[in-house]
Amino acid sequence: MDTMDNNDNIKNPLNQVNSEFNNNNNIYNGKIIDELVIVVSDELKLSQAVARKTRELGVYSEVLIYRNGLNEADTLAKINQIADELKSKNPAGIIFINELSNKTDNLLLNEISKFNKPILQIKETDEEILKDFLFNKCKLSGGWNVKTFIEKSVLDIKNKVGDKKVLCGLSGGVDSSVTAVLVNRAVGKQLSCIFVDHGLLRKYEAEQVENIFKTQFDINLIKVNAQDRFLDKLSGIRDPEKKRKIIGEEFIRVFEEEAKRIGEIDFLAQGTIYPDVIESGIDKSSVVKRHHNVGGLPEKIGFKGLIEPLKYLFKDEVIMVGRELGIPESIILRQPFPGPGLAVRVIGEVNKEKLDILRDADFIFREEIEKAGLNKELSQYFAVLTDVRSVGVRNGIRTYDYTIALRAIKTNDFMTVDWVRLPYDVLAETVYRIVNEVDHINRVVYDITPKPPATVEWE
Ligand code: XMP
């Protein structure tokens, strides 16, 4: 590469992308990046762990899940479906995880064997066995990694979008942020992002999102200030599910209005990730998760196609892609935050005064957790404004003020959750600051209930 090229590449990183690929766009620095193996299993967690491991070793993998114990017709249908998928995807090798303890397993193995591709039968993840299978038996080169993923995705998005327009709903969460930055890298100003400030965000959150995406990434970001609209709609509403419904519907309305202003939209970019794809349709628990998703697809926008660049990535890969794209840690390490935001953390009726009290207390708690260096160990930590007022005393005068609850939890899957034994000093400093810095709070409690029976959120 001569000096001219180098200068050009600095100005436009996409040139660099092209120059490293061969004509087929599938060889990068001499290694093939789109080699594929398929993991077939009835074990959701194990199959994902194996798929993650093969990718770590440089070979892209996908998961096909089946269930044992179906009736005969369903079993046969599932086996045919898996066979069809294997046929269309044509993997270089198949990893079959099971105990071969029943009829379905054996039928499936028989079907898979017809493909004449190397098959690895395992019951657990073992790096050496996987390496031997991938590189000796399947003779793969191992060119897949986060970097080549990004560069290939950028090319794919560019090809798909052409000179058309893309719209993306940005929440400030990891998945939508990484999606937006990736699509922006591919098509720049052809992408518009809509960020709805519904007034239920945490302290400084809207400013942070605007600052990062507008200033740092120069993304076409439309920040919609819809705080009054949401608060008007929520006025007088106490029921948690009603609140969720109102917020979900209003969110779609606001999103549609803004989308209309942009004009004709060709593509909608979404931050769907692989575990959602794998789980949907096979795992009942995903229904529980999905009911949470506020602001699902606005169907009336009338876009022509979807762009889902993270559809085949696991969560930790999304995080690695985000880091590689230069997204700051404040977004990358952001804890999950519910779509209805602080509306489900203000118990009972929501109003601006209560939200401001909660925002201040929550900010202090998060600051103290981060100061103590505990944030990376926790899955979620936040404050809740309870609907309880109680008697207290301040400067010798009787008060009758709110109780704040603090919640800090750890979990692998959010289905079962444990509360975190925070150091007393961290709790003490948090409480001291909250009662001294935030008006109208005279009592703070720490929630030490696991899930089940309690949920993470209070509403
Ligand atoms: P629960 O409270 O059900 O929470 O134990 C499990 C996880 O889901 C998040 N959560 C929500 N996310 N909309 C969302 O997008 C919601 O309405 C909602 N409710 C709970 C919660 O923060 C936790 O991560």
Tab-separated table of C-alpha atoms and ligand atoms in Angstrom:
chain	number	residue	atom	x	y	z
A	1	MET	CA	0.000	0.000	0.000
A	2	ASP	CA	1.581	3.326	-0.975
A	3	THR	CA	1.353	6.611	0.897
A	4	MET	CA	-1.507	7.850	-1.264
A	5	ASP	CA	-3.610	4.854	-0.304
A	6	ASN	CA	-2.811	5.287	3.334
A	7	ASN	CA	-3.951	8.880	3.316
A	8	ASP	CA	-7.155	7.931	1.586
A	9	ASN	CA	-7.781	5.205	4.095
A	10	ILE	CA	-7.427	7.577	6.988
A	11	LYS	CA	-10.022	9.846	5.420
A	12	ASN	CA	-12.356	7.003	4.617
A	13	PRO	CA	-12.010	3.815	6.645
A	14	LEU	CA	-14.309	2.048	4.212
A	15	ASN	CA	-11.580	2.144	1.570
A	16	GLN	CA	-9.409	0.229	3.950
A	17	VAL	CA	-12.124	-2.355	4.340
A	18	ASN	CA	-12.315	-2.956	0.616
A	19	SER	CA	-8.607	-3.165	0.136
A	20	GLU	CA	-8.187	-6.003	2.643
A	21	PHE	CA	-10.802	-8.237	1.046
A	22	ASN	CA	-10.297	-10.309	-2.072
A	23	ASN	CA	-12.768	-10.092	-4.926
A	24	ASN	CA	-15.260	-12.430	-3.278
A	25	ASN	CA	-15.329	-10.395	-0.099
A	26	ASN	CA	-14.899	-13.525	1.946
A	27	ILE	CA	-11.137	-13.745	2.364
A	28	TYR	CA	-9.507	-11.325	4.732
A	29	ASN	CA	-5.758	-11.325	5.258
A	30	GLY	CA	-5.659	-14.740	3.633
A	31	LYS	CA	-8.257	-16.346	5.904
A	32	ILE	CA	-11.798	-17.296	4.982
A	33	ILE	CA	-14.293	-15.381	7.094
A	34	ASP	CA	-17.573	-17.011	6.159
A	35	GLU	CA	-16.826	-20.638	6.925
A	36	LEU	CA	-19.793	-22.128	8.729
A	37	VAL	CA	-20.426	-24.977	11.117
A	38	ILE	CA	-23.832	-25.756	12.547
A	39	VAL	CA	-24.562	-26.837	16.086
A	40	VAL	CA	-27.627	-29.094	16.372
A	41	SER	CA	-28.901	-29.725	19.872
A	42	ASP	CA	-31.830	-29.982	22.254
A	43	GLU	CA	-29.757	-28.148	24.866
A	44	LEU	CA	-30.286	-24.404	24.593
A	45	LYS	CA	-27.512	-23.218	26.911
A	46	LEU	CA	-24.883	-25.767	25.944
A	47	SER	CA	-25.433	-25.261	22.224
A	48	GLN	CA	-24.930	-21.518	22.635
A	49	ALA	CA	-21.756	-22.094	24.652
A	50	VAL	CA	-20.382	-24.385	21.932
A	51	ALA	CA	-21.324	-21.916	19.200
A	52	ARG	CA	-19.605	-19.116	21.121
A	53	LYS	CA	-16.494	-21.267	21.494
A	54	THR	CA	-16.229	-22.107	17.788
A	55	ARG	CA	-16.518	-18.416	16.974
A	56	GLU	CA	-13.820	-17.646	19.515
A	57	LEU	CA	-11.683	-20.130	17.611
A	58	GLY	CA	-12.380	-18.162	14.418
A	59	VAL	CA	-15.147	-20.220	12.834
A	60	TYR	CA	-18.599	-18.758	12.494
A	61	SER	CA	-21.352	-21.046	13.770
A	62	GLU	CA	-25.116	-21.128	13.988
A	63	VAL	CA	-27.454	-23.082	16.245
A	64	LEU	CA	-30.410	-25.283	15.333
A	65	ILE	CA	-32.495	-26.352	18.318
A	66	TYR	CA	-34.956	-29.210	18.550
A	67	ARG	CA	-37.044	-30.483	21.424
A	68	ASN	CA	-37.273	-34.030	22.641
A	69	GLY	CA	-40.604	-35.425	23.777
A	70	LEU	CA	-42.733	-34.073	20.910
A	71	ASN	CA	-45.364	-36.323	19.341
A	72	GLU	CA	-44.329	-38.328	16.291
A	73	ALA	CA	-45.715	-35.952	13.670
A	74	ASP	CA	-44.049	-32.920	15.282
A	75	THR	CA	-40.777	-34.781	15.688
A	76	LEU	CA	-40.714	-35.708	12.006
A	77	ALA	CA	-41.630	-32.162	10.998
A	78	LYS	CA	-38.809	-30.781	13.127
A	79	ILE	CA	-36.293	-33.250	11.731
A	80	ASN	CA	-37.320	-32.303	8.181
A	81	GLN	CA	-37.015	-28.637	9.036
A	82	ILE	CA	-33.498	-29.132	10.397
A	83	ALA	CA	-32.562	-31.162	7.317
A	84	ASP	CA	-33.866	-28.376	5.047
A	85	GLU	CA	-31.905	-25.762	6.954
A	86	LEU	CA	-28.741	-27.812	6.776
A	87	LYS	CA	-29.247	-28.222	3.065
A	88	SER	CA	-29.735	-24.524	2.426
A	89	LYS	CA	-26.905	-23.410	4.713
A	90	ASN	CA	-24.472	-26.086	3.551
A	91	PRO	CA	-22.113	-25.998	6.562
A	92	ALA	CA	-18.560	-27.314	6.445
A	93	GLY	CA	-19.261	-29.446	9.516
A	94	ILE	CA	-22.022	-30.317	11.977
A	95	ILE	CA	-21.697	-30.452	15.745
A	96	PHE	CA	-24.335	-32.666	17.288
A	97	ILE	CA	-24.746	-32.259	21.037
A	98	ASN	CA	-26.848	-34.912	22.732
A	99	GLU	CA	-26.940	-38.065	24.771
A	100	LEU	CA	-28.353	-40.245	21.989
A	101	SER	CA	-30.711	-41.511	24.619
A	102	ASN	CA	-33.943	-41.512	22.663
A	103	LYS	CA	-35.556	-42.081	19.308
A	104	THR	CA	-35.522	-38.447	18.173
A	105	ASP	CA	-31.772	-38.115	18.737
A	106	ASN	CA	-31.111	-41.224	16.701
A	107	LEU	CA	-33.481	-40.269	13.886
A	108	LEU	CA	-31.824	-36.878	13.700
A	109	LEU	CA	-28.329	-38.322	13.680
A	110	ASN	CA	-29.371	-40.600	10.847
A	111	GLU	CA	-30.703	-37.637	8.858
A	112	ILE	CA	-27.634	-35.515	9.548
A	113	SER	CA	-25.321	-38.339	8.449
A	114	LYS	CA	-26.854	-38.192	4.967
A	115	PHE	CA	-25.100	-34.854	4.360
A	116	ASN	CA	-21.690	-36.465	4.098
A	117	LYS	CA	-20.086	-33.710	6.127
A	118	PRO	CA	-17.837	-34.205	9.149
A	119	ILE	CA	-19.944	-34.659	12.297
A	120	LEU	CA	-18.752	-34.110	15.826
A	121	GLN	CA	-20.819	-35.689	18.575
A	122	ILE	CA	-20.212	-34.154	21.995
A	123	LYS	CA	-21.883	-33.764	25.381
A	124	GLU	CA	-19.927	-30.723	26.604
A	125	THR	CA	-17.645	-27.911	25.420
A	126	ASP	CA	-14.047	-28.994	25.089
A	127	GLU	CA	-11.670	-26.626	23.343
A	128	GLU	CA	-9.156	-29.226	22.166
A	129	ILE	CA	-11.836	-31.481	20.690
A	130	LEU	CA	-13.442	-28.511	18.943
A	131	LYS	CA	-10.106	-27.335	17.551
A	132	ASP	CA	-9.341	-30.788	16.206
A	133	PHE	CA	-12.766	-30.965	14.570
A	134	LEU	CA	-12.670	-27.503	13.014
A	135	PHE	CA	-9.109	-27.376	11.799
A	136	ASN	CA	-8.152	-31.038	11.195
A	137	LYS	CA	-11.407	-32.767	10.296
A	138	CYS	CA	-13.188	-29.865	8.551
A	139	LYS	CA	-9.924	-28.208	7.437
A	140	LEU	CA	-11.185	-24.698	8.143
A	141	SER	CA	-8.953	-21.618	8.245
A	142	GLY	CA	-10.560	-19.668	11.122
A	143	GLY	CA	-10.856	-16.121	9.764
A	144	TRP	CA	-14.002	-15.061	11.590
A	145	ASN	CA	-13.578	-12.492	14.329
A	146	VAL	CA	-15.173	-9.289	15.505
A	147	LYS	CA	-13.059	-7.180	13.156
A	148	THR	CA	-13.845	-9.193	10.052
A	149	PHE	CA	-17.478	-9.342	11.131
A	150	ILE	CA	-17.630	-5.547	11.205
A	151	GLU	CA	-15.955	-5.122	7.889
A	152	LYS	CA	-18.082	-7.731	6.146
A	153	SER	CA	-21.259	-6.281	7.719
A	154	VAL	CA	-20.376	-2.806	6.527
A	155	LEU	CA	-20.004	-4.110	2.980
A	156	ASP	CA	-23.253	-6.097	3.199
A	157	ILE	CA	-25.209	-3.133	4.530
A	158	LYS	CA	-23.770	-0.859	1.831
A	159	ASN	CA	-24.764	-3.333	-0.861
A	160	LYS	CA	-28.247	-3.853	0.518
A	161	VAL	CA	-29.031	-0.172	1.119
A	162	GLY	CA	-27.480	1.301	-2.013
A	163	ASP	CA	-28.570	4.930	-2.141
A	164	LYS	CA	-31.742	4.367	-0.085
A	165	LYS	CA	-32.686	5.666	3.365
A	166	VAL	CA	-32.503	3.815	6.692
A	167	LEU	CA	-34.286	4.583	9.940
A	168	CYS	CA	-33.206	3.328	13.358
A	169	GLY	CA	-34.841	3.682	16.758
A	170	LEU	CA	-32.079	4.464	19.204
A	171	SER	CA	-32.731	3.776	22.882
A	172	GLY	CA	-29.209	4.275	24.185
A	173	GLY	CA	-29.039	0.565	25.051
A	174	VAL	CA	-26.144	-1.532	23.788
A	175	ASP	CA	-27.950	-3.345	20.965
A	176	SER	CA	-29.548	-0.346	19.294
A	177	SER	CA	-26.384	1.731	19.803
A	178	VAL	CA	-24.119	-0.828	18.142
A	179	THR	CA	-26.644	-1.240	15.316
A	180	ALA	CA	-26.779	2.509	14.730
A	181	VAL	CA	-23.001	2.953	14.706
A	182	LEU	CA	-22.503	0.000	12.381
A	183	VAL	CA	-25.159	1.169	9.924
A	184	ASN	CA	-23.794	4.700	10.154
A	185	ARG	CA	-20.356	3.410	9.273
A	186	ALA	CA	-21.836	1.751	6.199
A	187	VAL	CA	-24.173	4.428	4.871
A	188	GLY	CA	-23.446	7.605	6.877
A	189	LYS	CA	-26.080	10.289	6.450
A	190	GLN	CA	-28.490	7.949	4.676
A	191	LEU	CA	-29.243	6.744	8.219
A	192	SER	CA	-31.521	8.716	10.537
A	193	CYS	CA	-31.882	7.712	14.170
A	194	ILE	CA	-34.857	8.612	16.306
A	195	PHE	CA	-34.330	8.899	20.035
A	196	VAL	CA	-37.540	9.446	22.002
A	197	ASP	CA	-37.122	11.250	25.312
A	198	HIS	CA	-40.305	10.158	27.075
A	199	GLY	CA	-39.359	11.910	30.292
A	200	LEU	CA	-38.897	8.557	32.016
A	201	LEU	CA	-35.149	8.389	31.514
A	202	ARG	CA	-32.450	8.472	34.151
A	203	LYS	CA	-30.565	11.616	35.120
A	204	TYR	CA	-28.439	13.019	32.234
A	205	GLU	CA	-29.313	10.037	30.026
A	206	ALA	CA	-30.795	11.999	27.129
A	207	GLU	CA	-27.873	14.441	27.110
A	208	GLN	CA	-25.394	11.578	27.154
A	209	VAL	CA	-27.007	9.825	24.197
A	210	GLU	CA	-27.170	13.053	22.212
A	211	ASN	CA	-23.581	13.901	22.998
A	212	ILE	CA	-22.189	10.506	22.060
A	213	PHE	CA	-24.123	9.857	18.876
A	214	LYS	CA	-24.376	13.380	17.497
A	215	THR	CA	-20.999	14.741	18.495
A	216	GLN	CA	-18.748	11.706	18.620
A	217	PHE	CA	-20.196	9.674	15.761
A	218	ASP	CA	-21.767	12.491	13.726
A	219	ILE	CA	-24.949	10.446	13.360
A	220	ASN	CA	-28.094	12.012	11.986
A	221	LEU	CA	-29.906	11.938	15.336
A	222	ILE	CA	-33.403	13.236	15.862
A	223	LYS	CA	-34.075	13.682	19.556
A	224	VAL	CA	-37.773	13.962	20.193
A	225	ASN	CA	-38.769	15.763	23.343
A	226	ALA	CA	-42.044	14.039	24.169
A	227	GLN	CA	-41.920	14.354	27.942
A	228	ASP	CA	-45.176	16.262	28.355
A	229	ARG	CA	-47.076	13.934	26.037
A	230	PHE	CA	-46.114	10.866	28.054
A	231	LEU	CA	-46.717	12.488	31.425
A	232	ASP	CA	-50.158	13.720	30.320
A	233	LYS	CA	-51.109	10.224	29.197
A	234	LEU	CA	-49.833	8.700	32.454
A	235	SER	CA	-51.599	11.168	34.697
A	236	GLY	CA	-53.857	9.400	37.204
A	237	ILE	CA	-52.756	5.894	36.128
A	238	ARG	CA	-51.588	3.557	38.918
A	239	ASP	CA	-51.805	0.111	37.378
A	240	PRO	CA	-48.357	-1.142	36.202
A	241	GLU	CA	-49.612	-2.970	33.103
A	242	LYS	CA	-51.737	0.001	32.069
A	243	LYS	CA	-48.682	2.218	32.399
A	244	ARG	CA	-46.664	-0.143	30.196
A	245	LYS	CA	-49.436	-0.246	27.598
A	246	ILE	CA	-49.831	3.531	27.483
A	247	ILE	CA	-46.088	4.063	27.152
A	248	GLY	CA	-45.769	1.375	24.465
A	249	GLU	CA	-48.584	2.835	22.392
A	250	GLU	CA	-47.464	6.421	22.785
A	251	PHE	CA	-43.919	5.442	21.876
A	252	ILE	CA	-45.097	3.966	18.578
A	253	ARG	CA	-47.206	7.051	17.865
A	254	VAL	CA	-44.294	9.427	18.460
A	255	PHE	CA	-41.971	7.238	16.423
A	256	GLU	CA	-44.392	7.108	13.510
A	257	GLU	CA	-44.931	10.856	13.531
A	258	GLU	CA	-41.205	11.493	13.397
A	259	ALA	CA	-40.674	8.847	10.723
A	260	LYS	CA	-43.339	10.532	8.573
A	261	ARG	CA	-41.446	13.796	8.795
A	262	ILE	CA	-38.371	12.134	7.294
A	263	GLY	CA	-40.370	11.042	4.246
A	264	GLU	CA	-40.226	7.714	2.526
A	265	ILE	CA	-38.235	5.157	4.514
A	266	ASP	CA	-36.710	2.224	2.715
A	267	PHE	CA	-35.163	0.240	5.537
A	268	LEU	CA	-35.632	-0.054	9.262
A	269	ALA	CA	-32.522	-0.997	11.263
A	270	GLN	CA	-33.103	-3.063	14.388
A	271	GLY	CA	-30.875	-4.364	17.169
A	272	THR	CA	-32.204	-7.937	17.205
A	273	ILE	CA	-29.576	-10.313	18.646
A	274	TYR	CA	-29.040	-14.058	18.244
A	275	PRO	CA	-30.341	-15.396	21.585
A	276	ASP	CA	-33.717	-13.762	20.817
A	277	VAL	CA	-33.744	-15.412	17.407
A	278	ILE	CA	-32.825	-18.834	18.817
A	279	GLU	CA	-35.256	-18.638	21.690
A	280	SER	CA	-38.271	-17.277	19.869
A	281	GLY	CA	-40.574	-20.089	19.016
A	282	ILE	CA	-38.849	-22.759	21.063
A	283	ASP	CA	-38.772	-21.443	24.610
A	284	LYS	CA	-41.853	-20.403	26.513
A	285	SER	CA	-39.767	-18.140	28.742
A	286	SER	CA	-39.065	-15.880	25.779
A	287	VAL	CA	-42.742	-14.969	25.838
A	288	VAL	CA	-42.198	-13.645	29.337
A	289	LYS	CA	-39.310	-11.537	28.099
A	290	ARG	CA	-41.108	-10.339	25.019
A	291	HIS	CA	-44.060	-8.924	26.915
A	292	HIS	CA	-41.606	-6.401	28.293
A	293	ASN	CA	-40.640	-5.009	24.969
A	294	VAL	CA	-42.123	-1.588	24.742
A	295	GLY	CA	-41.981	0.203	21.434
A	296	GLY	CA	-41.935	-2.855	19.213
A	297	LEU	CA	-41.961	-2.467	15.478
A	298	PRO	CA	-44.113	0.411	14.294
A	299	GLU	CA	-45.883	-1.336	11.454
A	300	LYS	CA	-47.442	1.709	9.863
A	301	ILE	CA	-44.138	3.215	8.784
A	302	GLY	CA	-44.210	1.149	5.623
A	303	PHE	CA	-40.516	0.427	5.226
A	304	LYS	CA	-39.427	-1.980	2.530
A	305	GLY	CA	-36.910	-4.079	4.381
A	306	LEU	CA	-35.192	-4.750	7.660
A	307	ILE	CA	-31.528	-4.343	8.480
A	308	GLU	CA	-30.548	-6.493	11.444
A	309	PRO	CA	-26.754	-6.598	11.484
A	310	LEU	CA	-26.521	-8.184	14.970
A	311	LYS	CA	-29.068	-10.900	14.290
A	312	TYR	CA	-26.449	-13.641	14.540
A	313	LEU	CA	-24.360	-12.251	17.392
A	314	PHE	CA	-24.351	-13.273	21.035
A	315	LYS	CA	-24.531	-10.516	23.621
A	316	ASP	CA	-20.835	-10.541	24.479
A	317	GLU	CA	-20.005	-10.383	20.769
A	318	VAL	CA	-22.268	-7.338	20.419
A	319	ILE	CA	-20.280	-5.765	23.240
A	320	MET	CA	-16.978	-6.620	21.547
A	321	VAL	CA	-18.232	-5.156	18.266
A	322	GLY	CA	-19.319	-2.021	20.145
A	323	ARG	CA	-15.873	-1.621	21.686
A	324	GLU	CA	-14.179	-2.176	18.326
A	325	LEU	CA	-16.402	0.545	16.851
A	326	GLY	CA	-15.252	2.947	19.561
A	327	ILE	CA	-18.524	3.189	21.465
A	328	PRO	CA	-17.767	4.480	24.985
A	329	GLU	CA	-17.913	2.176	28.005
A	330	SER	CA	-20.799	4.177	29.475
A	331	ILE	CA	-22.965	2.704	26.708
A	332	ILE	CA	-21.215	-0.659	26.391
A	333	LEU	CA	-21.519	-1.409	30.101
A	334	ARG	CA	-24.947	0.111	30.479
A	335	GLN	CA	-27.146	-2.051	32.641
A	336	PRO	CA	-30.464	-3.227	31.192
A	337	PHE	CA	-33.033	-0.476	31.480
A	338	PRO	CA	-36.731	-1.197	30.928
A	339	GLY	CA	-38.464	0.368	27.926
A	340	PRO	CA	-41.093	2.060	30.157
A	341	GLY	CA	-38.165	3.492	32.091
A	342	LEU	CA	-38.679	5.068	35.467
A	343	ALA	CA	-42.464	4.735	35.122
A	344	VAL	CA	-42.103	1.191	36.501
A	345	ARG	CA	-39.802	2.425	39.255
A	346	VAL	CA	-42.175	5.092	40.544
A	347	ILE	CA	-44.770	2.998	42.296
A	348	GLY	CA	-48.320	4.133	41.630
A	349	GLU	CA	-49.032	7.379	39.837
A	350	VAL	CA	-46.158	8.967	37.937
A	351	ASN	CA	-45.539	12.691	37.873
A	352	LYS	CA	-42.619	15.019	37.232
A	353	GLU	CA	-41.950	15.722	40.893
A	354	LYS	CA	-41.710	12.039	41.788
A	355	LEU	CA	-39.580	11.313	38.728
A	356	ASP	CA	-37.131	14.068	39.673
A	357	ILE	CA	-36.839	12.750	43.234
A	358	LEU	CA	-36.196	9.246	41.909
A	359	ARG	CA	-33.712	10.469	39.286
A	360	ASP	CA	-31.617	12.227	41.935
A	361	ALA	CA	-31.621	9.293	44.358
A	362	ASP	CA	-30.904	6.776	41.595
A	363	PHE	CA	-28.007	8.886	40.317
A	364	ILE	CA	-26.417	8.966	43.766
A	365	PHE	CA	-26.763	5.195	44.198
A	366	ARG	CA	-25.255	4.491	40.791
A	367	GLU	CA	-22.440	6.925	41.459
A	368	GLU	CA	-21.583	5.247	44.779
A	369	ILE	CA	-21.654	1.758	43.220
A	370	GLU	CA	-19.353	2.932	40.447
A	371	LYS	CA	-17.077	4.732	42.905
A	372	ALA	CA	-16.716	1.474	44.837
A	373	GLY	CA	-15.832	-0.302	41.558
A	374	LEU	CA	-18.772	-2.701	41.905
A	375	ASN	CA	-20.617	-1.855	38.697
A	376	LYS	CA	-18.982	-4.560	36.559
A	377	GLU	CA	-19.968	-7.257	39.050
A	378	LEU	CA	-23.653	-6.341	39.207
A	379	SER	CA	-26.355	-7.126	36.668
A	380	GLN	CA	-28.566	-4.224	37.693
A	381	TYR	CA	-28.581	-1.599	40.430
A	382	PHE	CA	-31.124	1.152	40.767
A	383	ALA	CA	-33.487	3.035	43.056
A	384	VAL	CA	-37.262	2.760	43.296
A	385	LEU	CA	-39.575	5.461	44.621
A	386	THR	CA	-42.075	3.574	46.735
A	387	ASP	CA	-45.566	4.826	47.328
A	388	VAL	CA	-44.936	4.771	51.068
A	389	ARG	CA	-44.624	7.939	53.079
A	390	SER	CA	-43.606	7.779	56.670
A	391	VAL	CA	-42.854	9.996	59.625
A	392	GLY	CA	-39.325	11.256	60.126
A	393	VAL	CA	-37.503	14.161	61.697
A	394	ARG	CA	-35.124	16.717	60.207
A	395	ASN	CA	-33.565	19.631	62.090
A	396	GLY	CA	-35.931	18.936	64.962
A	397	ILE	CA	-38.973	19.224	62.714
A	398	ARG	CA	-41.362	16.368	61.948
A	399	THR	CA	-41.413	15.273	58.303
A	400	TYR	CA	-43.777	13.067	56.352
A	401	ASP	CA	-41.856	12.025	53.254
A	402	TYR	CA	-41.144	9.274	50.718
A	403	THR	CA	-39.287	6.007	51.161
A	404	ILE	CA	-36.697	5.092	48.540
A	405	ALA	CA	-35.840	1.430	47.972
A	406	LEU	CA	-32.448	0.388	46.613
A	407	ARG	CA	-32.090	-2.762	44.531
A	408	ALA	CA	-28.826	-4.398	43.409
A	409	ILE	CA	-29.007	-7.808	41.753
A	410	LYS	CA	-26.912	-10.428	40.032
A	411	THR	CA	-28.175	-12.958	37.515
A	412	ASN	CA	-27.220	-14.986	34.468
A	413	ASP	CA	-30.571	-15.079	32.775
A	414	PHE	CA	-32.932	-12.663	34.593
A	415	MET	CA	-35.286	-15.576	35.248
A	416	THR	CA	-33.735	-16.293	38.632
A	417	VAL	CA	-32.009	-13.482	40.431
A	418	ASP	CA	-30.118	-13.008	43.666
A	419	TRP	CA	-29.715	-9.784	45.613
A	420	VAL	CA	-26.172	-8.559	46.118
A	421	ARG	CA	-24.535	-8.393	49.542
A	422	LEU	CA	-23.298	-4.833	49.102
A	423	PRO	CA	-20.680	-3.641	51.579
A	424	TYR	CA	-22.321	-1.779	54.484
A	425	ASP	CA	-20.054	1.213	53.862
A	426	VAL	CA	-21.352	1.622	50.326
A	427	LEU	CA	-24.932	1.413	51.559
A	428	ALA	CA	-24.226	3.814	54.423
A	429	GLU	CA	-22.631	6.442	52.158
A	430	THR	CA	-25.458	6.113	49.622
A	431	VAL	CA	-28.135	6.571	52.264
A	432	TYR	CA	-26.288	9.502	53.853
A	433	ARG	CA	-26.061	11.267	50.534
A	434	ILE	CA	-29.638	10.518	49.453
A	435	VAL	CA	-31.263	11.839	52.611
A	436	ASN	CA	-29.002	14.897	52.649
A	437	GLU	CA	-28.974	15.768	48.951
A	438	VAL	CA	-32.506	14.858	47.831
A	439	ASP	CA	-35.571	16.610	49.210
A	440	HIS	CA	-38.667	14.679	50.281
A	441	ILE	CA	-36.912	11.451	51.201
A	442	ASN	CA	-36.644	10.584	54.866
A	443	ARG	CA	-36.208	6.822	54.698
A	444	VAL	CA	-34.183	4.391	52.572
A	445	VAL	CA	-34.572	0.611	52.508
A	446	TYR	CA	-32.531	-2.107	50.757
A	447	ASP	CA	-34.455	-4.809	48.904
A	448	ILE	CA	-33.038	-8.242	49.784
A	449	THR	CA	-35.608	-10.378	47.987
A	450	PRO	CA	-34.521	-12.918	45.361
A	451	LYS	CA	-36.466	-13.652	42.176
A	452	PRO	CA	-38.631	-15.638	42.506
A	453	PRO	CA	-40.759	-14.661	44.326
A	454	ALA	CA	-39.950	-10.980	43.668
A	455	THR	CA	-39.273	-9.585	40.202
A	456	VAL	CA	-36.286	-7.364	39.480
A	457	GLU	CA	-38.447	-4.313	38.931
A	458	TRP	CA	-41.060	-3.419	41.500
A	459	GLU	CA	-43.794	-3.052	38.914
B	1	XMP	P1	-38.433	-8.518	36.002
B	1	XMP	O1	-38.842	-7.279	36.717
B	1	XMP	O2	-39.502	-9.073	35.116
B	1	XMP	O3	-37.256	-8.039	35.018
B	1	XMP	O4	-37.818	-9.542	36.912
B	1	XMP	C1	-36.426	-8.872	34.262
B	1	XMP	C2	-35.608	-7.970	33.352
B	1	XMP	O5	-36.489	-7.305	32.434
B	1	XMP	C3	-36.413	-5.904	32.612
B	1	XMP	N1	-37.762	-5.373	32.490
B	1	XMP	C4	-38.247	-4.756	31.402
B	1	XMP	N2	-37.653	-4.472	30.223
B	1	XMP	N3	-39.649	-3.457	29.494
B	1	XMP	C5	-38.370	-3.801	29.259
B	1	XMP	O6	-37.854	-3.501	28.190
B	1	XMP	C6	-40.314	-3.714	30.639
B	1	XMP	O7	-41.476	-3.392	30.784
B	1	XMP	C7	-39.557	-4.410	31.657
B	1	XMP	N4	-39.871	-4.849	32.883
B	1	XMP	C8	-38.750	-5.440	33.389
B	1	XMP	C9	-35.829	-5.685	33.990
B	1	XMP	O8	-35.193	-4.424	34.119
B	1	XMP	C10	-34.884	-6.855	34.090
B	1	XMP	O9	-33.688	-6.576	33.403
